[in-house]
Short mmCIF file of C-alpha atoms and ligand atoms in Angstrom, two decimals:
data_model
loop_
_atom_site.label_atom_id
_atom_site.label_comp_id
_atom_site.label_asym_id
_atom_site.label_seq_id
_atom_site.Cartn_x
_atom_site.Cartn_y
_atom_site.Cartn_z
CA MET G 29 0.00 0.04 -0.06
CA LYS G 30 1.56 3.43 -1.11
CA ILE G 31 0.58 6.74 0.58
CA PHE G 32 1.50 10.11 -0.97
CA VAL G 33 2.45 12.66 1.64
CA VAL G 34 2.16 16.23 0.83
CA ASN G 35 3.64 19.29 2.85
CA ALA G 36 2.82 22.38 0.89
CA GLY G 37 3.77 26.02 1.43
CA SER G 38 2.69 29.19 -0.50
CA SER G 39 5.30 28.95 -3.04
CA SER G 40 6.78 25.33 -2.36
CA LEU G 41 5.37 21.75 -2.24
CA LYS G 42 7.38 19.02 -0.61
CA TYR G 43 6.31 15.32 -1.15
CA GLN G 44 7.18 11.69 -0.41
CA LEU G 45 5.69 8.47 -1.67
CA ILE G 46 5.87 5.87 1.12
CA ASP G 47 5.33 2.25 0.78
CA MET G 48 3.54 1.37 4.20
CA ASP G 49 4.26 -2.51 3.80
CA ASN G 50 7.74 -1.64 5.14
CA GLU G 51 7.56 2.05 5.63
CA SER G 52 10.24 2.88 3.15
CA VAL G 53 10.37 6.03 1.14
CA LEU G 54 9.89 5.13 -2.83
CA ALA G 55 10.61 8.72 -3.92
CA LYS G 56 10.73 12.33 -2.60
CA GLY G 57 10.75 15.51 -4.03
CA LEU G 58 10.29 19.24 -3.94
CA CYS G 59 8.60 21.87 -6.22
CA GLU G 60 9.85 25.51 -5.70
CA ARG G 61 9.05 28.87 -6.91
CA ILE G 62 5.49 28.18 -7.39
CA GLY G 63 3.51 31.03 -8.81
CA VAL G 64 6.86 32.65 -9.66
CA THR G 65 8.60 30.27 -12.17
CA GLY G 66 8.67 26.73 -11.36
CA ALA G 67 11.21 23.86 -10.80
CA ILE G 68 11.00 20.31 -9.57
CA SER G 69 13.48 18.13 -8.20
CA HIS G 70 12.65 14.38 -7.72
CA LYS G 71 14.52 11.38 -6.52
CA ALA G 72 13.67 7.71 -6.51
CA ALA G 73 14.91 5.61 -3.51
CA ASP G 74 17.48 3.87 -5.78
CA GLY G 75 19.15 7.15 -6.67
CA ARG G 76 17.55 7.93 -10.00
CA GLU G 77 16.81 11.80 -10.15
CA TYR G 78 14.73 13.78 -12.31
CA LYS G 79 15.09 17.70 -12.41
CA ALA G 80 13.28 20.25 -14.34
CA GLU G 81 12.20 23.94 -14.63
CA THR G 82 8.71 24.12 -15.80
CA PRO G 83 6.02 26.72 -15.28
CA MET G 84 4.10 26.60 -12.34
CA PRO G 85 1.74 29.37 -12.16
CA THR G 86 -0.28 27.51 -9.60
CA HIS G 87 -0.06 24.46 -7.37
CA SER G 88 -2.00 22.47 -9.87
CA GLU G 89 0.89 22.63 -12.37
CA ALA G 90 3.22 21.78 -9.66
CA PHE G 91 1.06 18.63 -8.89
CA GLU G 92 1.22 17.71 -12.52
CA ALA G 93 5.05 17.91 -12.55
CA VAL G 94 5.00 15.62 -9.68
CA VAL G 95 2.64 13.04 -11.23
CA TYR G 96 4.89 13.36 -14.32
CA ALA G 97 8.15 12.71 -12.07
CA MET G 98 6.44 9.85 -10.36
CA MET G 99 4.86 8.08 -13.45
CA LYS G 100 6.53 9.10 -16.52
CA SER G 101 10.17 10.56 -15.80
CA ASP G 102 13.28 8.50 -15.95
CA ALA G 103 13.17 8.43 -12.03
CA LYS G 104 9.43 7.02 -12.20
CA VAL G 105 8.29 4.86 -9.33
CA ILE G 106 4.78 3.99 -10.24
CA ASP G 107 2.74 3.07 -13.34
CA SER G 108 -0.55 4.75 -12.69
CA PHE G 109 -2.64 6.72 -9.80
CA ASP G 110 -4.36 3.34 -8.94
CA GLU G 111 -1.14 2.43 -6.95
CA ILE G 112 -1.73 5.28 -4.55
CA SER G 113 -4.06 4.22 -1.66
CA ALA G 114 -4.40 7.78 -0.08
CA ILE G 115 -2.91 11.12 -0.05
CA GLY G 116 -1.93 12.94 3.53
CA HIS G 117 -1.41 16.60 3.89
CA ARG G 118 0.38 18.33 6.57
CA ILE G 119 -1.57 21.20 8.05
CA VAL G 120 0.04 23.74 10.29
CA GLN G 121 -3.21 25.08 12.20
CA GLY G 122 -6.10 22.99 13.42
CA GLY G 123 -7.18 25.48 16.11
CA ALA G 124 -9.57 23.96 18.64
CA ILE G 125 -11.80 22.30 15.83
CA PHE G 126 -9.27 19.36 14.98
CA LYS G 127 -8.44 16.99 17.65
CA GLY G 128 -7.00 14.76 15.26
CA SER G 129 -6.44 13.66 11.61
CA CYS G 130 -9.39 13.43 9.52
CA LEU G 131 -10.69 12.72 5.69
CA VAL G 132 -10.82 15.83 3.55
CA ASN G 133 -14.61 16.97 2.58
CA ASP G 134 -15.94 20.41 1.81
CA LYS G 135 -16.62 21.31 5.35
CA VAL G 136 -12.99 20.53 6.40
CA ILE G 137 -11.59 22.48 3.47
CA GLU G 138 -13.68 25.35 4.64
CA GLN G 139 -12.89 25.02 8.25
CA ILE G 140 -9.09 24.88 7.47
CA SER G 141 -9.63 28.19 5.36
CA GLU G 142 -11.36 29.85 8.49
CA LEU G 143 -8.50 28.99 10.74
CA GLY G 144 -6.12 30.78 8.15
CA ALA G 145 -6.39 33.98 10.30
CA MET G 146 -4.12 32.04 12.84
CA ALA G 147 -1.72 30.82 10.31
CA PRO G 148 -1.70 33.29 7.57
CA LEU G 149 1.48 31.90 6.06
CA HIS G 150 0.43 28.38 6.14
CA ASN G 151 -3.50 27.49 5.99
CA PRO G 152 -4.27 29.42 2.96
CA ALA G 153 -1.58 27.63 1.16
CA HIS G 154 -2.69 24.25 2.44
CA VAL G 155 -6.30 24.93 1.05
CA ILE G 156 -4.85 25.88 -2.32
CA ALA G 157 -2.87 22.80 -2.27
CA ILE G 158 -5.75 20.39 -1.34
CA LYS G 159 -7.80 21.74 -4.12
CA ALA G 160 -5.16 21.43 -6.63
CA CYS G 161 -4.37 17.81 -5.51
CA ILE G 162 -7.95 16.85 -6.01
CA LYS G 163 -7.99 18.43 -9.22
CA THR G 164 -4.97 16.48 -10.37
CA PHE G 165 -5.55 13.13 -8.55
CA GLY G 166 -9.33 13.21 -8.75
CA ASP G 167 -11.64 12.32 -5.85
CA LYS G 168 -11.33 8.57 -5.88
CA ILE G 169 -8.09 8.82 -3.91
CA PRO G 170 -8.94 9.49 -0.23
CA GLN G 171 -7.27 12.51 1.01
CA VAL G 172 -6.57 12.90 4.75
CA VAL G 173 -5.42 16.13 6.70
CA VAL G 174 -2.97 15.93 9.72
CA PHE G 175 -2.39 18.74 11.98
CA ASP G 176 0.47 20.17 13.70
CA THR G 177 -1.56 21.43 16.53
CA SER G 178 -3.75 18.21 17.09
CA PHE G 179 -1.24 16.40 19.40
CA HIS G 180 -1.38 19.47 21.64
CA GLN G 181 -5.14 19.39 22.06
CA THR G 182 -4.81 17.22 25.28
CA MET G 183 -3.23 20.01 27.11
CA PRO G 184 -5.45 21.11 30.25
CA PRO G 185 -6.97 24.68 30.48
CA LYS G 186 -4.46 25.59 32.84
CA ALA G 187 -1.69 24.90 30.42
CA TYR G 188 -3.26 26.48 27.18
CA MET G 189 -5.18 29.64 28.62
CA TYR G 190 -3.61 33.05 28.65
CA ALA G 191 -4.38 35.27 31.34
CA LEU G 192 -6.03 37.93 29.49
CA PRO G 193 -9.60 38.98 29.80
CA TYR G 194 -11.72 35.85 29.13
CA ASP G 195 -13.49 37.45 26.52
CA TYR G 196 -10.50 36.96 24.01
CA TYR G 197 -10.77 33.36 24.44
CA GLU G 198 -14.48 33.07 23.96
CA ARG G 199 -14.76 35.69 21.12
CA LEU G 200 -11.50 35.32 19.30
CA ALA G 201 -10.35 31.93 20.52
CA VAL G 202 -6.85 33.33 21.81
CA ARG G 203 -5.22 30.48 23.60
CA LYS G 204 -2.31 28.46 23.22
CA TYR G 205 -2.38 25.85 20.24
CA GLY G 206 1.38 24.59 19.96
CA ALA G 207 3.16 23.42 16.82
CA HIS G 208 5.41 20.69 15.56
CA GLY G 209 3.00 18.24 17.21
CA THR G 210 3.56 15.54 14.45
CA SER G 211 7.18 15.69 15.24
CA HIS G 212 6.67 15.73 19.18
CA HIS G 213 4.20 12.75 18.71
CA PHE G 214 6.57 10.55 16.54
CA VAL G 215 9.49 11.41 18.79
CA SER G 216 7.74 10.55 22.07
CA ASP G 217 6.17 7.42 20.58
CA ARG G 218 9.82 6.49 19.59
CA VAL G 219 10.96 7.08 23.06
CA ALA G 220 8.51 4.60 24.64
CA VAL G 221 9.44 1.96 22.01
CA LEU G 222 13.20 2.61 23.00
CA GLU G 223 12.24 2.45 26.46
CA ASN G 224 10.33 -0.78 25.96
CA LYS G 225 7.58 0.66 28.17
CA ASP G 226 3.89 1.73 27.72
CA LYS G 227 3.89 5.50 26.91
CA LYS G 228 1.14 5.85 29.50
CA ASP G 229 3.88 4.90 32.11
CA LEU G 230 6.38 7.58 31.00
CA LYS G 231 7.23 11.24 31.53
CA ILE G 232 9.01 12.54 28.54
CA ILE G 233 10.24 15.86 27.28
CA THR G 234 10.73 16.33 23.56
CA CYS G 235 12.90 19.00 22.35
CA HIS G 236 12.27 19.75 18.43
CA LEU G 237 15.00 22.21 17.64
CA GLY G 238 15.28 23.40 14.05
CA ASN G 239 14.79 26.64 12.44
CA GLY G 240 11.56 26.62 14.42
CA CYS G 241 11.92 25.14 17.94
CA SER G 242 9.40 23.82 20.38
CA ILE G 243 9.57 21.59 23.75
CA THR G 244 6.75 19.45 24.81
CA ALA G 245 5.97 17.87 27.86
CA VAL G 246 4.35 14.30 27.40
CA LYS G 247 2.88 12.56 30.33
CA ASP G 248 0.29 9.58 30.49
CA GLY G 249 0.81 9.20 26.76
CA GLU G 250 -0.52 12.94 26.13
CA CYS G 251 0.79 16.24 25.55
CA LYS G 252 0.59 18.15 28.86
CA ASP G 253 2.14 21.43 27.79
CA THR G 254 4.20 22.94 25.00
CA SER G 255 6.45 25.99 24.41
CA MET G 256 4.80 27.34 21.22
CA GLY G 257 1.54 29.27 21.75
CA PHE G 258 -1.29 31.11 19.71
CA THR G 259 1.33 30.97 16.93
CA PRO G 260 4.52 29.47 16.45
CA LEU G 261 6.46 32.56 17.64
CA ASP G 262 6.01 31.77 21.38
CA GLY G 263 8.47 29.77 23.51
CA PHE G 264 12.16 30.51 23.26
CA MET G 265 14.46 32.02 20.56
CA MET G 266 14.68 30.38 17.23
CA GLY G 267 16.24 31.11 13.77
CA THR G 268 14.55 34.54 13.27
CA ARG G 269 11.75 34.27 15.94
CA SER G 270 11.95 36.07 19.15
CA GLY G 271 10.23 33.62 21.33
CA SER G 272 8.45 34.97 24.38
CA LEU G 273 9.07 38.24 25.80
CA ASP G 274 7.37 41.17 27.86
CA PRO G 275 4.61 42.45 25.44
CA SER G 276 5.34 45.87 26.99
CA ALA G 277 8.65 45.89 25.26
CA LEU G 278 6.82 45.74 21.92
CA THR G 279 4.25 48.41 22.67
CA TYR G 280 7.11 50.64 23.83
CA ILE G 281 9.05 49.82 20.50
CA ALA G 282 5.91 50.35 18.50
CA GLU G 283 5.25 53.66 20.23
CA LYS G 284 8.94 54.95 20.04
CA ASP G 285 9.62 53.98 16.26
CA ASN G 286 5.85 54.48 15.13
CA LEU G 287 5.54 50.75 14.03
CA SER G 288 2.18 49.00 13.14
CA ALA G 289 0.99 45.74 14.67
CA ALA G 290 2.06 44.15 11.48
CA ASP G 291 5.62 45.92 11.58
CA ILE G 292 5.90 44.21 15.02
CA ASN G 293 4.69 40.99 13.96
CA ALA G 294 7.44 40.99 11.17
CA ILE G 295 10.13 42.03 13.53
CA CYS G 296 9.43 39.47 15.96
CA ASN G 297 8.81 36.63 13.49
CA LYS G 298 11.60 37.39 10.67
CA LYS G 299 14.39 39.74 12.28
CA SER G 300 14.64 38.38 15.66
CA GLY G 301 16.04 35.26 17.62
CA MET G 302 19.45 34.02 16.70
CA LEU G 303 19.61 36.34 13.62
CA GLY G 304 18.45 39.39 15.47
CA ILE G 305 21.08 38.84 18.46
CA SER G 306 23.93 37.57 16.35
CA GLY G 307 23.56 39.84 13.31
CA VAL G 308 25.29 37.12 11.42
CA SER G 309 22.63 34.65 10.28
CA ASN G 310 19.75 32.50 11.33
CA ASP G 311 21.59 29.22 10.74
CA ASN G 312 23.24 27.85 13.81
CA ARG G 313 26.22 26.52 11.97
CA ASP G 314 27.24 29.95 10.66
CA ILE G 315 26.59 31.35 14.14
CA ALA G 316 28.71 28.82 15.79
CA ALA G 317 31.59 29.57 13.33
CA ALA G 318 31.32 33.18 13.95
CA ALA G 319 31.38 32.42 17.56
CA GLN G 320 34.42 30.24 17.16
CA SER G 321 36.33 33.27 15.52
CA GLY G 322 35.45 35.74 18.33
CA ASN G 323 32.14 37.16 17.35
CA GLU G 324 30.59 38.14 20.75
CA ARG G 325 27.16 38.73 19.64
CA ALA G 326 27.03 35.16 17.84
CA ARG G 327 28.54 33.78 21.27
CA LEU G 328 25.69 35.67 23.23
CA ALA G 329 23.11 34.19 20.66
CA ILE G 330 24.22 30.68 21.33
CA ASP G 331 24.28 31.22 25.18
CA MET G 332 20.73 32.73 25.17
CA GLN G 333 19.30 29.98 23.29
CA ARG G 334 20.84 27.21 25.56
CA TYR G 335 19.87 28.91 28.78
CA GLN G 336 16.18 29.39 27.29
CA ILE G 337 16.13 25.57 26.28
CA LEU G 338 17.38 24.64 29.66
CA LYS G 339 14.72 26.77 31.44
CA PHE G 340 11.89 25.14 29.50
CA ILE G 341 13.18 21.50 30.38
CA GLY G 342 13.38 22.66 33.92
CA SER G 343 10.10 24.17 34.04
CA TYR G 344 8.28 20.80 32.36
CA ILE G 345 10.25 18.64 34.77
CA ALA G 346 8.32 20.75 37.46
CA ALA G 347 5.16 20.44 35.67
CA MET G 348 5.15 16.79 35.47
CA ASN G 349 6.82 16.32 39.01
CA GLY G 350 9.68 14.52 37.15
CA VAL G 351 11.06 13.24 33.83
CA ASP G 352 11.85 9.86 32.57
CA ALA G 353 13.35 10.61 29.38
CA ILE G 354 14.38 13.59 27.32
CA ALA G 355 14.58 13.47 23.28
CA PHE G 356 16.32 15.68 20.88
CA THR G 357 15.32 16.12 17.35
CA GLY G 358 15.32 18.65 14.50
CA GLY G 359 18.50 20.03 12.69
CA ILE G 360 20.01 21.47 15.87
CA GLY G 361 18.76 18.93 18.46
CA GLU G 362 19.94 16.06 16.22
CA ASN G 363 23.34 17.84 15.20
CA ASP G 364 24.60 19.75 18.09
CA PRO G 365 26.48 17.77 20.71
CA GLU G 366 27.50 20.82 22.59
CA LEU G 367 24.02 21.98 23.35
CA ARG G 368 23.03 18.44 24.40
CA GLU G 369 25.88 18.41 26.55
CA TYR G 370 25.25 21.83 28.00
CA VAL G 371 21.51 20.80 28.96
CA CYS G 372 22.84 17.44 30.36
CA GLU G 373 25.52 18.95 32.52
CA ASN G 374 23.02 21.43 34.00
CA LEU G 375 20.66 18.45 34.82
CA LYS G 376 23.26 16.75 36.76
CA TYR G 377 21.56 17.63 40.12
CA MET G 378 18.78 15.21 38.94
CA GLY G 379 21.04 12.18 38.17
CA VAL G 380 21.39 12.92 34.28
CA GLU G 381 24.63 11.54 33.26
CA ILE G 382 25.76 11.99 29.80
CA ASP G 383 27.90 9.61 27.65
CA LYS G 384 30.16 11.94 26.03
CA GLU G 385 31.26 9.32 23.22
CA ALA G 386 27.77 8.50 22.44
CA ASN G 387 26.89 12.20 22.43
CA LYS G 388 29.33 12.89 19.35
CA CYS G 389 26.67 11.39 17.23
CA ARG G 390 24.88 13.48 14.65
CA GLY G 391 21.61 12.70 12.88
CA LYS G 392 21.32 9.23 14.14
CA GLU G 393 19.05 7.57 16.89
CA VAL G 394 21.22 7.15 19.86
CA LYS G 395 20.87 6.97 23.65
CA ILE G 396 23.43 9.48 24.91
CA SER G 397 23.08 8.90 28.46
CA THR G 398 24.96 6.43 30.45
CA GLU G 399 23.61 3.24 32.11
CA ASN G 400 23.65 5.01 35.54
CA SER G 401 21.82 7.95 34.36
CA LYS G 402 18.59 8.59 36.35
CA VAL G 403 16.98 9.98 33.16
CA ASP G 404 17.37 8.54 29.67
CA ILE G 405 18.44 10.98 27.17
CA PHE G 406 18.06 10.32 23.44
CA VAL G 407 18.79 11.84 20.03
CA ILE G 408 15.99 10.68 17.72
CA PRO G 409 15.72 12.08 14.07
CA THR G 410 12.03 12.89 13.46
CA ASN G 411 10.01 11.70 10.58
CA GLU G 412 6.97 13.98 10.16
CA GLU G 413 6.30 12.43 6.56
CA LEU G 414 6.09 8.86 8.09
CA ALA G 415 4.03 10.00 10.99
CA ILE G 416 1.66 11.65 8.49
CA ALA G 417 1.66 8.63 6.28
CA ARG G 418 0.80 6.41 9.36
CA ASP G 419 -1.97 8.61 10.45
CA THR G 420 -3.39 8.79 6.79
CA LEU G 421 -3.32 4.98 6.66
CA ALA G 422 -5.23 4.67 10.23
CA ILE G 423 -7.91 7.13 8.90
CA ILE G 424 -8.43 5.20 5.87
CA SER G 425 -8.47 1.89 7.55
CA LYS G 426 -11.22 2.91 10.16
P1 ADP E 514 13.43 23.51 9.87
O1 ADP E 514 12.84 23.90 11.23
O2 ADP E 514 13.37 24.51 8.59
O3 ADP E 514 12.94 22.06 9.41
P2 ADP E 514 15.78 22.00 10.53
O4 ADP E 514 15.07 21.18 11.41
O5 ADP E 514 16.57 21.48 9.36
O6 ADP E 514 15.04 23.25 10.15
O7 ADP E 514 16.84 22.70 11.25
C1 ADP E 514 17.87 23.83 10.70
C2 ADP E 514 18.78 24.18 11.90
O8 ADP E 514 19.50 23.05 12.16
C3 ADP E 514 19.77 25.19 11.35
O9 ADP E 514 20.13 26.22 12.50
C4 ADP E 514 21.15 24.48 11.06
O10 ADP E 514 22.23 25.29 11.42
C5 ADP E 514 20.91 23.17 12.04
N1 ADP E 514 21.78 22.11 11.52
C6 ADP E 514 21.46 21.46 10.53
N2 ADP E 514 22.47 20.54 10.21
C7 ADP E 514 23.54 20.61 11.10
C8 ADP E 514 24.52 20.31 11.34
N3 ADP E 514 25.09 19.20 10.74
N4 ADP E 514 25.42 20.54 12.40
C9 ADP E 514 24.86 21.90 13.42
N5 ADP E 514 23.63 22.41 12.75
C10 ADP E 514 22.96 21.86 12.10
#
């Protein structure tokens, strides 16, 4: 059984074709510059590649290019649509409406569209992509939507409410929704497998550290709290995002510099975080290199981010009254031994003991704590596409 996984943005479309019999990737690819020019790069599992620059005025032409790559190009992997059992779409914002994945229908598309006010960069693009996908693949192949937010829907009100006048929650649905849920779900499930325990018996902290970063507390097999909030700006500093700060600092800046709410939003989302502090880059590799050669602001950015990560982990240990396992994932989590060592050294008081040799790993699933450690620490590469494919399979099998 083959499942086609789609992750669409406003000008890009990432996809994978996954064989669910052995959960292997048959092909994957990326369409870029949709609406501008258009380019596809596609790779089959055996290494055959197809690349083309082809006009993609809309997502429909992008899907046509993907179909050509999968069915007709030199890197083809299937003969016809009939081989695709279902299509799974990644959706960023499901609000409080979607507590789990579900089949696409007109009402679902409308609801995703309505939630666009809370994810203006993502949900409108997802809706366009779903419609284009139906146009290209027809309505015989079931389509499923999998939300970044649904794993966080188990948070209790004390965790997801903001202490604002209650009216904003009732009237505007302002509350914490979280993000990266598919990744936190996948990684926490994987921790339970590696621990050989029922997830219900574990207290787990998952740290998804990439361009966007979030940390989640998972207890009784459910998300109890997460660092991202109403939008993926909340939490701790990321590539270009500030994370949480005193809102009064923002109203002060807006008044002093005569900035609009949209200006402030853009500053906090695009010009802050590691980029804003270092002035070097949003990419941790560039910042680490700059710090190495003596750039003090780059050093400060690294120190700030590590400190904030440590504080979130500490707060979730308190929130869960302990922790059994901590997992690192995402580009930084999987590839930055120094950050992991910093966190573990600062949790020594809890009996955390890092295996420095094992911690040298990059991008691999490894237990990096010693046998004596009271908390197990893991590096677990996330696989959001596989998680989406699994959910899609579960929904169509119901
Ligand atoms: P996204 O959130 O866009 O999916 P990623 O999970 O790919 O991002 O993470 C991007 C971050 O991971 C960047 O800051 C990058 O520097 C860092 N990263 C990726 N690979 C490595 C590596 N080999 N060593 C250190 N950092 C890395």
